[in-house]
Amino acid sequence: EIVMTQSPASLSVSPGERATLSCRASQSVSNSLGWYQQKPGQAPRLLIYGASTRATGIPARFSGSGSGTEFTLTISSLQSEDFAVYYCQQYNNWPLTFGGGTKVEIK
Amino acid sequence: EVQLLESGGALVQPGGSLRLSCAASGFTFSSYAMIWVRQAPGKGLEWVSTISGSGGSTYYADSVKGRFTISRDNSKNTLYLQMNSLRAEDTAVYYCAKDSYTPRFPDAFDIWGQGTMVTVSS
């Protein structure tokens, strides 16, 4: 099983600032990596697929990078609606696995 | 509008059974693999199972293998999860989701339902 490790577990950021979230895979997943946003009481929403492609309707302030085992989600200028938990997920190998999440909080 | 709507969640005793349903609309259901993902209270996301568009291929997490069965009825645009021998650790919100790409899978999950709560407790 591929273990996905996200860091940090939580991140305090002021509105308008940049946030950088990391995701590491225990073995290569090529670019088969997605990022999801989840707000309290809501279902997850796909932000990024293929490690770097924004999903439909996702603002340009969200960007993804990386390949192999190291990935990054960057939110260039945090808006109030961006405070949420973010998960990475690999879909290169069965079983599909998620990271433990990074909670982005208001500073 | 593409939409997924889960139903069937309930309170069930340990060892009991439950069947979840997910009604899909707004896309060609039979063309896409479908997925169940769960989230225990206060915890992260856990992939549970995937079924191919035709229903001919299925995949399970080790934690549910042999107890849960994923299936689909493409004539009814509906996905199912039959859960048997339920345990306390199966307590979670269960989401159905749509694979984002066809015909190749797996891929990212681009559409999610709102979830249905399953509680396993005596």
CSV table of C-alpha atoms in Angstrom, one decimal:
chain,number,residue,atom,x,y,z
A,1,GLU,CA,0.0,0.0,0.0
A,2,ILE,CA,1.2,3.5,-0.9
A,3,VAL,CA,1.3,5.7,2.2
A,4,MET,CA,0.5,9.4,1.6
A,5,THR,CA,2.0,11.8,4.2
A,6,GLN,CA,0.8,15.4,4.3
A,7,SER,CA,2.5,18.2,6.1
A,8,PRO,CA,2.0,20.2,8.1
A,9,ALA,CA,-1.1,18.8,9.8
A,10,SER,CA,-2.3,22.3,10.3
A,11,LEU,CA,-1.4,25.7,9.0
A,12,SER,CA,-2.3,29.2,10.3
A,13,VAL,CA,-2.4,31.8,7.5
A,14,SER,CA,-3.7,35.3,7.3
A,15,PRO,CA,-6.1,36.2,4.4
A,16,GLY,CA,-4.2,37.4,1.4
A,17,GLU,CA,-1.1,35.4,2.3
A,18,ARG,CA,0.3,32.4,0.4
A,19,ALA,CA,-0.1,28.8,1.7
A,20,THR,CA,2.1,25.9,0.7
A,21,LEU,CA,0.9,22.4,1.5
A,22,SER,CA,3.0,19.3,1.0
A,23,CYS,CA,2.2,15.7,0.2
A,24,ARG,CA,4.7,12.8,0.0
A,25,ALA,CA,4.2,9.3,-1.4
A,26,SER,CA,6.0,6.3,0.0
A,27,GLN,CA,6.7,5.2,-3.5
A,28,SER,CA,6.4,6.9,-6.9
A,29,VAL,CA,2.8,7.6,-8.1
A,30,SER,CA,4.0,9.3,-11.3
A,31,ASN,CA,1.6,12.3,-11.7
A,32,SER,CA,-1.5,10.3,-10.6
A,33,LEU,CA,-2.2,12.7,-7.7
A,34,GLY,CA,-5.3,14.7,-6.8
A,35,TRP,CA,-6.0,17.4,-4.3
A,36,TYR,CA,-9.3,17.9,-2.6
A,37,GLN,CA,-10.8,20.6,-0.4
A,38,GLN,CA,-13.3,19.8,2.3
A,39,LYS,CA,-15.2,22.3,4.4
A,40,PRO,CA,-17.1,21.4,7.6
A,41,GLY,CA,-20.2,19.4,6.9
A,42,GLN,CA,-19.6,19.3,3.2
A,43,ALA,CA,-18.4,16.7,0.8
A,44,PRO,CA,-14.9,16.9,-0.6
A,45,ARG,CA,-14.4,18.9,-3.8
A,46,LEU,CA,-11.8,18.1,-6.4
A,47,LEU,CA,-9.3,20.9,-6.9
A,48,ILE,CA,-6.4,19.4,-8.8
A,49,TYR,CA,-5.9,16.2,-10.8
A,50,GLY,CA,-2.9,14.9,-12.7
A,51,ALA,CA,-0.8,16.7,-10.0
A,52,SER,CA,-1.0,20.0,-11.7
A,53,THR,CA,-4.3,20.4,-13.7
A,54,ARG,CA,-7.0,22.5,-12.1
A,55,ALA,CA,-10.5,20.9,-12.1
A,56,THR,CA,-13.4,22.7,-13.7
A,57,GLY,CA,-14.3,26.0,-12.0
A,58,ILE,CA,-11.3,26.0,-9.7
A,59,PRO,CA,-9.8,29.5,-9.3
A,60,ALA,CA,-6.3,30.2,-10.7
A,61,ARG,CA,-5.0,30.9,-7.2
A,62,PHE,CA,-4.9,27.2,-6.6
A,63,SER,CA,-1.9,25.4,-8.3
A,64,GLY,CA,-0.3,22.0,-8.0
A,65,SER,CA,3.1,20.8,-8.8
A,66,GLY,CA,5.4,17.8,-8.4
A,67,SER,CA,5.7,14.2,-9.7
A,68,GLY,CA,6.9,10.9,-8.4
A,69,THR,CA,6.9,11.1,-4.6
A,70,GLU,CA,6.8,14.9,-3.8
A,71,PHE,CA,3.9,17.1,-4.4
A,72,THR,CA,2.8,20.6,-3.5
A,73,LEU,CA,-0.5,22.5,-3.4
A,74,THR,CA,-0.1,26.3,-3.4
A,75,ILE,CA,-2.8,28.8,-2.7
A,76,SER,CA,-1.4,32.1,-3.9
A,77,SER,CA,-3.6,34.5,-1.9
A,78,LEU,CA,-5.9,33.0,0.7
A,79,GLN,CA,-9.5,34.0,0.5
A,80,SER,CA,-11.9,33.6,3.4
A,81,GLU,CA,-13.6,30.7,1.6
A,82,ASP,CA,-10.3,28.8,1.3
A,83,PHE,CA,-10.1,27.9,5.0
A,84,ALA,CA,-10.7,24.2,5.0
A,85,VAL,CA,-9.0,20.8,5.2
A,86,TYR,CA,-7.1,19.7,2.1
A,87,TYR,CA,-6.4,16.1,1.2
A,88,CYS,CA,-4.1,14.6,-1.4
A,89,GLN,CA,-4.9,11.2,-3.0
A,90,GLN,CA,-2.9,8.9,-5.2
A,91,TYR,CA,-4.7,6.8,-7.9
A,92,ASN,CA,-1.6,5.2,-9.5
A,93,ASN,CA,-1.9,1.9,-7.6
A,94,TRP,CA,-4.6,-0.1,-5.8
A,95,PRO,CA,-5.5,0.4,-3.0
A,96,LEU,CA,-6.2,4.1,-3.6
A,97,THR,CA,-5.0,6.1,-0.7
A,98,PHE,CA,-5.5,9.5,0.8
A,99,GLY,CA,-3.2,11.6,2.9
A,100,GLY,CA,-4.2,12.5,6.5
A,101,GLY,CA,-5.1,16.1,5.5
A,102,THR,CA,-3.8,19.6,6.2
A,103,LYS,CA,-6.2,22.0,8.0
A,104,VAL,CA,-5.7,25.6,6.9
A,105,GLU,CA,-6.9,27.9,9.6
A,106,ILE,CA,-7.3,31.7,9.9
A,107,LYS,CA,-4.4,33.4,11.6
B,1,GLU,CA,-26.4,19.2,-13.7
B,2,VAL,CA,-24.3,16.3,-12.7
B,3,GLN,CA,-25.5,15.0,-9.4
B,4,LEU,CA,-25.1,12.1,-7.0
B,5,LEU,CA,-27.5,11.4,-4.2
B,6,GLU,CA,-26.8,8.8,-1.5
B,7,SER,CA,-29.4,7.1,0.6
B,8,GLY,CA,-29.7,4.1,3.0
B,9,GLY,CA,-27.6,5.2,5.9
B,10,ALA,CA,-28.9,4.1,9.3
B,11,LEU,CA,-28.1,2.9,12.8
B,12,VAL,CA,-27.4,-0.8,12.8
B,13,GLN,CA,-26.2,-3.3,15.3
B,14,PRO,CA,-22.8,-4.9,15.1
B,15,GLY,CA,-22.9,-7.9,12.9
B,16,GLY,CA,-25.8,-6.4,10.9
B,17,SER,CA,-26.2,-5.6,7.3
B,18,LEU,CA,-27.1,-2.5,5.3
B,19,ARG,CA,-27.4,-1.5,1.7
B,20,LEU,CA,-26.5,2.0,0.5
B,21,SER,CA,-27.6,3.5,-2.8
B,22,CYS,CA,-26.4,6.3,-4.9
B,23,ALA,CA,-28.6,7.7,-7.6
B,24,ALA,CA,-26.7,9.4,-10.4
B,25,SER,CA,-28.0,12.0,-12.9
B,26,GLY,CA,-26.6,14.4,-15.5
B,27,PHE,CA,-24.0,12.2,-17.1
B,28,THR,CA,-23.7,8.9,-19.0
B,29,PHE,CA,-23.5,6.7,-15.9
B,30,SER,CA,-22.4,3.5,-17.6
B,31,SER,CA,-19.3,5.2,-19.1
B,32,TYR,CA,-17.7,5.9,-15.7
B,33,ALA,CA,-16.2,4.0,-12.9
B,34,MET,CA,-17.9,4.8,-9.6
B,35,ILE,CA,-16.4,4.8,-6.1
B,36,TRP,CA,-17.4,4.7,-2.4
B,37,VAL,CA,-15.3,6.7,0.1
B,38,ARG,CA,-16.0,6.9,3.8
B,39,GLN,CA,-15.1,9.3,6.6
B,40,ALA,CA,-15.2,8.3,10.3
B,41,PRO,CA,-16.3,11.1,12.6
B,42,GLY,CA,-13.5,13.6,13.0
B,43,LYS,CA,-11.2,11.6,10.7
B,44,GLY,CA,-9.8,11.7,7.2
B,45,LEU,CA,-11.0,10.1,4.0
B,46,GLU,CA,-10.7,6.4,3.3
B,47,TRP,CA,-11.3,4.8,-0.1
B,48,VAL,CA,-13.6,1.8,0.2
B,49,SER,CA,-14.4,0.4,-3.2
B,50,THR,CA,-14.4,1.1,-7.0
B,51,ILE,CA,-16.5,-0.5,-9.7
B,52,SER,CA,-15.9,-0.2,-13.5
B,53,GLY,CA,-18.4,1.3,-15.8
B,54,SER,CA,-19.7,-2.1,-17.0
B,55,GLY,CA,-19.6,-3.5,-13.5
B,56,GLY,CA,-17.3,-6.2,-14.6
B,57,SER,CA,-14.3,-5.2,-12.4
B,58,THR,CA,-14.4,-4.4,-8.7
B,59,TYR,CA,-11.8,-3.3,-6.2
B,60,TYR,CA,-11.9,-3.2,-2.4
B,61,ALA,CA,-9.9,-1.8,0.5
B,62,ASP,CA,-8.6,-4.6,2.7
B,63,SER,CA,-10.6,-3.3,5.6
B,64,VAL,CA,-13.9,-4.2,3.9
B,65,LYS,CA,-12.9,-7.1,1.6
B,66,GLY,CA,-15.1,-10.1,2.0
B,67,ARG,CA,-17.8,-8.1,3.9
B,68,PHE,CA,-18.8,-5.3,1.5
B,69,THR,CA,-20.0,-5.7,-2.1
B,70,ILE,CA,-20.1,-2.9,-4.6
B,71,SER,CA,-22.5,-3.2,-7.6
B,72,ARG,CA,-24.3,-1.0,-10.1
B,73,ASP,CA,-27.5,-1.1,-12.2
B,74,ASN,CA,-26.8,1.0,-15.3
B,75,SER,CA,-30.4,0.8,-16.4
B,76,LYS,CA,-31.3,2.6,-13.2
B,77,ASN,CA,-28.2,4.9,-13.0
B,78,THR,CA,-27.7,3.6,-9.5
B,79,LEU,CA,-24.6,2.5,-7.5
B,80,TYR,CA,-24.9,0.2,-4.5
B,81,LEU,CA,-22.8,-0.8,-1.5
B,82,GLN,CA,-24.0,-4.0,0.3
B,83,MET,CA,-22.4,-4.0,3.8
B,84,ASN,CA,-22.5,-7.2,5.8
B,85,SER,CA,-20.9,-8.2,9.2
B,86,LEU,CA,-20.8,-4.5,10.2
B,87,ARG,CA,-18.4,-3.5,12.9
B,88,ALA,CA,-18.2,-0.4,15.1
B,89,GLU,CA,-15.2,0.8,13.0
B,90,ASP,CA,-17.4,0.9,9.9
B,91,THR,CA,-19.2,3.9,11.5
B,92,ALA,CA,-18.7,6.8,9.0
B,93,VAL,CA,-20.2,9.1,6.5
B,94,TYR,CA,-20.2,7.2,3.2
B,95,TYR,CA,-19.8,9.2,0.0
B,96,CYS,CA,-20.3,8.0,-3.5
B,97,ALA,CA,-18.1,9.6,-6.1
B,98,LYS,CA,-17.6,9.6,-9.9
B,99,ASP,CA,-14.3,8.8,-11.6
B,100,SER,CA,-13.3,11.8,-13.7
B,101,TYR,CA,-12.0,9.9,-16.8
B,102,THR,CA,-13.3,7.3,-19.1
B,103,PRO,CA,-12.5,4.6,-20.2
B,104,ARG,CA,-9.3,4.5,-18.2
B,105,PHE,CA,-9.6,4.3,-14.5
B,106,PRO,CA,-8.8,4.9,-11.7
B,107,ASP,CA,-8.5,8.6,-11.9
B,108,ALA,CA,-9.4,11.5,-9.6
B,109,PHE,CA,-12.9,11.8,-8.2
B,110,ASP,CA,-14.6,14.8,-9.8
B,111,ILE,CA,-18.2,14.6,-8.5
B,112,TRP,CA,-19.2,13.6,-4.9
B,113,GLY,CA,-22.5,13.1,-3.3
B,114,GLN,CA,-23.5,14.7,0.0
B,115,GLY,CA,-22.9,11.5,2.0
B,116,THR,CA,-25.0,9.2,4.1
B,117,MET,CA,-24.3,8.4,7.7
B,118,VAL,CA,-23.8,4.8,8.9
B,119,THR,CA,-23.7,4.2,12.6
B,120,VAL,CA,-22.8,0.7,13.9
B,121,SER,CA,-23.7,0.4,17.6
B,122,SER,CA,-25.6,-1.7,20.0
